[in-house]
């Protein structure tokens, strides 16, 4: 399996291209702010043909390049229905103070073909299987993508802004809910195998085992101590 990732734009949002191997079809995950050029460079370098864009959530730092990327390659974008409005109305999604700062520099809207993700669904794309888990808390429509273990390759978990190395996504924007993100961590992350590789929306890769042992939020949830209070024992990343 080939996974090519790079941080893009002002928020360093991780965009990933996933394929069975170089020279084959691929899936693009979260082409965000200023990601279009990086996507094209990775496609050329690895001789990949995209078949779909899939989105962990609707914040503009994860979807800003969806329209040009989907348009250039005539592929659909997949997003959870609760976050679909964010592609056309980032100001509503981020709050007026942040949204107004961005509207002048961004062209917003939906690509021609939008498909909706559902909790528990399994997507077969580019010869690969992605298991979808609805994981609200950062946004109402946040999802994660999990790929099963393959031969000598451990399971891979694209966590979006649910789980980071050492932290979790912020919950102070419209649609965020700290108690809800803790429930998502418990339901979606804790059952995963320790060797599962976590590729998040911001920052370096990690593993579930490492986060289970060191991430203060995940440790709190695992110990059954999550009380829903919006305290922050570790810095959070992203929008």
Coordinates of C-alpha atoms in Angstrom, one line a residue:
X1 CA 0.0 0.0 0.0
X2 CA 1.1 3.5 -0.8
X3 CA 0.2 6.5 1.4
X4 CA 1.6 9.9 0.4
X5 CA 0.9 12.7 2.8
X6 CA 1.8 16.4 3.1
X7 CA 0.8 19.4 5.3
X8 CA -1.0 22.1 3.3
X9 CA -1.9 25.7 3.8
X10 CA -1.9 28.1 6.7
X11 CA -3.1 25.5 9.2
X12 CA -0.7 22.7 8.1
X13 CA -3.6 20.4 7.4
X14 CA -2.5 16.9 6.4
X15 CA -3.7 15.8 3.0
X16 CA -3.3 12.1 2.1
X17 CA -3.2 10.1 -1.2
X18 CA -3.9 6.4 -0.6
X19 CA -3.4 3.7 -3.3
X20 CA -2.7 0.0 -3.4
X21 CA 0.7 0.8 -5.0
X22 CA 2.4 3.4 -7.3
X23 CA 0.9 3.6 -10.8
X24 CA -2.6 2.7 -9.7
X25 CA -5.9 4.4 -8.7
X26 CA -6.0 6.4 -5.5
X27 CA -8.2 8.1 -3.0
X28 CA -7.5 11.7 -1.8
X29 CA -8.3 12.5 1.8
X30 CA -8.9 16.1 3.0
X31 CA -7.5 18.4 0.2
X32 CA -7.6 21.5 2.3
X33 CA -6.3 25.1 2.1
X34 CA -3.7 25.5 -0.7
X35 CA -3.5 21.7 -1.2
X36 CA -4.3 21.5 -5.0
X37 CA -0.7 21.9 -6.1
X38 CA 0.6 19.4 -3.6
X39 CA -2.0 16.9 -4.8
X40 CA -1.0 17.3 -8.4
X41 CA 2.7 16.9 -7.6
X42 CA 2.0 13.7 -5.6
X43 CA -0.2 12.3 -8.4
X44 CA 2.6 12.9 -10.9
X45 CA 5.3 11.6 -8.7
X46 CA 3.6 8.3 -7.9
X47 CA 1.7 8.0 -11.3
X48 CA -1.7 7.8 -9.6
X49 CA -5.2 8.3 -10.9
X50 CA -7.7 9.6 -8.4
X51 CA -11.2 8.0 -8.2
X52 CA -12.6 10.0 -5.2
X53 CA -12.1 12.6 -2.6
X54 CA -13.1 11.7 1.0
X55 CA -13.5 14.2 3.8
X56 CA -13.1 13.7 7.5
X57 CA -15.2 16.8 8.2
X58 CA -16.3 20.1 6.6
X59 CA -14.0 22.8 8.1
X60 CA -12.4 24.9 5.4
X61 CA -8.9 23.9 6.3
X62 CA -9.8 20.4 5.2
X63 CA -12.1 21.1 2.2
X64 CA -10.8 24.3 0.6
X65 CA -9.3 22.5 -2.5
X66 CA -12.1 20.0 -3.0
X67 CA -13.7 21.9 -5.9
X68 CA -10.5 22.3 -8.0
X69 CA -9.3 18.8 -7.2
X70 CA -12.6 17.1 -8.0
X71 CA -13.1 19.3 -11.1
X72 CA -9.7 18.6 -12.5
X73 CA -10.1 14.8 -12.3
X74 CA -13.9 14.5 -12.6
X75 CA -14.3 12.6 -9.3
X76 CA -16.9 12.7 -6.5
X77 CA -16.4 14.0 -3.0
X78 CA -17.7 12.1 0.0
X79 CA -18.7 13.9 3.2
X80 CA -21.1 13.3 6.1
X81 CA -24.4 15.0 5.6
X82 CA -24.2 16.9 8.9
X83 CA -21.1 18.8 7.5
X84 CA -22.1 19.1 3.9
X85 CA -23.3 22.7 4.3
X86 CA -19.8 23.8 5.4
X87 CA -18.4 23.5 1.9
X88 CA -20.7 26.3 0.7
X89 CA -20.9 28.3 4.0
X90 CA -17.6 28.2 5.9
X91 CA -18.6 31.4 7.8
X92 CA -21.5 29.6 9.4
X93 CA -19.3 26.6 10.2
X94 CA -16.5 28.6 11.9
X95 CA -18.3 31.5 13.4
X96 CA -18.5 35.0 12.0
X97 CA -15.2 36.4 13.3
X98 CA -13.1 33.6 11.7
X99 CA -15.3 33.1 8.7
X100 CA -15.2 36.7 7.6
X101 CA -11.4 36.7 7.6
X102 CA -11.3 33.9 5.1
X103 CA -14.1 34.7 2.7
X104 CA -12.2 37.2 0.7
X105 CA -9.4 34.7 -0.3
X106 CA -11.4 31.5 -0.8
X107 CA -13.8 30.4 -3.5
X108 CA -16.4 28.2 -1.8
X109 CA -19.0 25.7 -3.0
X110 CA -19.6 22.1 -3.7
X111 CA -18.0 20.0 -6.5
X112 CA -20.4 18.7 -9.2
X113 CA -20.8 15.3 -7.5
X114 CA -21.2 15.0 -3.7
X115 CA -21.9 11.7 -2.0
X116 CA -22.8 11.3 1.6
X117 CA -21.0 9.1 4.2
X118 CA -22.9 7.1 6.8
X119 CA -21.7 5.6 10.1
X120 CA -20.7 1.9 9.8
X121 CA -20.5 2.1 6.0
X122 CA -17.8 0.4 4.1
X123 CA -16.4 2.1 1.0
X124 CA -14.8 0.1 -1.8
X125 CA -12.6 2.6 -3.6
X126 CA -9.5 2.1 -5.8
X127 CA -9.5 -1.6 -4.8
X128 CA -9.3 -0.7 -1.1
X129 CA -11.8 -0.9 1.8
X130 CA -12.4 2.0 4.1
X131 CA -14.6 1.6 7.2
X132 CA -16.5 4.7 8.2
X133 CA -17.2 5.7 11.8
X134 CA -19.2 8.8 12.6
X135 CA -17.2 10.6 15.4
X136 CA -18.9 13.9 16.3
X137 CA -17.5 16.4 18.8
X138 CA -15.1 18.5 16.7
X139 CA -18.0 19.0 14.3
X140 CA -21.4 17.3 14.1
X141 CA -20.4 15.5 10.9
X142 CA -16.8 14.4 11.7
X143 CA -15.9 10.9 10.6
X144 CA -12.9 8.6 10.6
X145 CA -11.6 6.1 8.0
X146 CA -10.1 2.8 9.0
X147 CA -8.3 0.4 6.7
X148 CA -7.8 -3.2 7.8
X149 CA -4.5 -5.0 8.4
X150 CA -3.0 -6.2 5.2
X151 CA -0.2 -8.8 5.2
X152 CA 2.7 -7.2 7.0
X153 CA 1.0 -3.7 7.1
X154 CA -0.8 -2.8 10.4
X155 CA -4.3 -1.3 10.4
X156 CA -4.4 2.4 9.4
X157 CA -6.7 4.9 11.0
X158 CA -7.4 8.3 9.4
X159 CA -8.6 10.2 12.4
X160 CA -9.2 13.7 11.0
X161 CA -9.4 16.2 13.9
X162 CA -10.8 13.6 16.4
X163 CA -7.4 12.4 17.6
X164 CA -3.9 13.9 17.3
X165 CA -0.5 12.8 18.7
X166 CA -0.8 14.0 22.3
X167 CA -4.1 15.8 21.9
X168 CA -7.6 16.0 20.3
X169 CA -9.5 18.4 18.1
X170 CA -10.9 21.7 19.4
X171 CA -14.5 21.9 20.4
X172 CA -15.1 25.7 20.8
X173 CA -16.3 26.3 17.2
X174 CA -20.0 26.0 16.1
X175 CA -21.0 22.3 16.3
X176 CA -18.2 21.4 18.7
X177 CA -19.0 19.6 21.9
X178 CA -16.4 18.5 24.4
X179 CA -18.5 15.8 26.1
X180 CA -19.4 14.4 22.6
X181 CA -15.8 14.2 21.4
X182 CA -14.9 12.2 24.6
X183 CA -17.7 9.8 23.8
X184 CA -16.4 9.5 20.2
X185 CA -12.9 8.8 21.5
X186 CA -14.3 6.0 23.7
X187 CA -16.5 4.5 21.0
X188 CA -14.3 4.9 18.0
X189 CA -10.7 4.9 19.2
X190 CA -10.5 2.8 22.3
X191 CA -11.5 -0.5 20.6
X192 CA -8.7 -0.2 18.0
X193 CA -5.6 -2.4 18.2
X194 CA -2.6 -0.8 19.8
X195 CA -0.5 -1.3 16.6
X196 CA -3.1 0.7 14.6
X197 CA -1.3 3.6 12.8
X198 CA -3.0 6.9 13.4
X199 CA -2.8 9.5 10.5
X200 CA -4.5 12.6 11.8
X201 CA -5.6 15.9 10.3
X202 CA -2.7 17.8 11.8
X203 CA 0.7 16.9 13.2
X204 CA 2.8 13.7 13.1
X205 CA 1.6 10.1 12.9
X206 CA 1.3 8.1 16.0
X207 CA -0.3 4.8 17.1
X208 CA -3.3 3.9 19.2
X209 CA -1.1 2.2 21.7
X210 CA 1.1 5.3 22.1
X211 CA -2.0 7.5 22.5
X212 CA -3.6 5.1 24.9
X213 CA -0.5 5.3 27.1
X214 CA 0.3 9.0 26.8
X215 CA -2.5 11.1 25.4
X216 CA -4.2 12.8 28.5
X217 CA -7.6 12.8 26.8
X218 CA -7.6 9.2 25.8
X219 CA -6.2 8.1 29.1
X220 CA -9.0 10.0 30.9
X221 CA -11.6 8.3 28.7
X222 CA -10.0 4.9 29.1
X223 CA -10.0 5.3 32.9
X224 CA -13.7 6.2 32.9
X225 CA -13.0 9.7 34.3
X226 CA -14.3 11.8 31.4
X227 CA -16.8 14.3 33.0
X228 CA -17.5 16.4 29.9
X229 CA -15.8 19.5 31.3
X230 CA -14.0 21.5 28.6
X231 CA -10.6 21.5 30.2
X232 CA -7.4 21.2 28.2
X233 CA -4.5 19.3 29.6
X234 CA -2.7 19.4 26.3
X235 CA -2.5 21.9 23.4
X236 CA -4.9 21.3 20.5
X237 CA -4.2 21.8 16.8
X238 CA -6.0 22.9 13.7
X239 CA -9.1 24.9 13.1

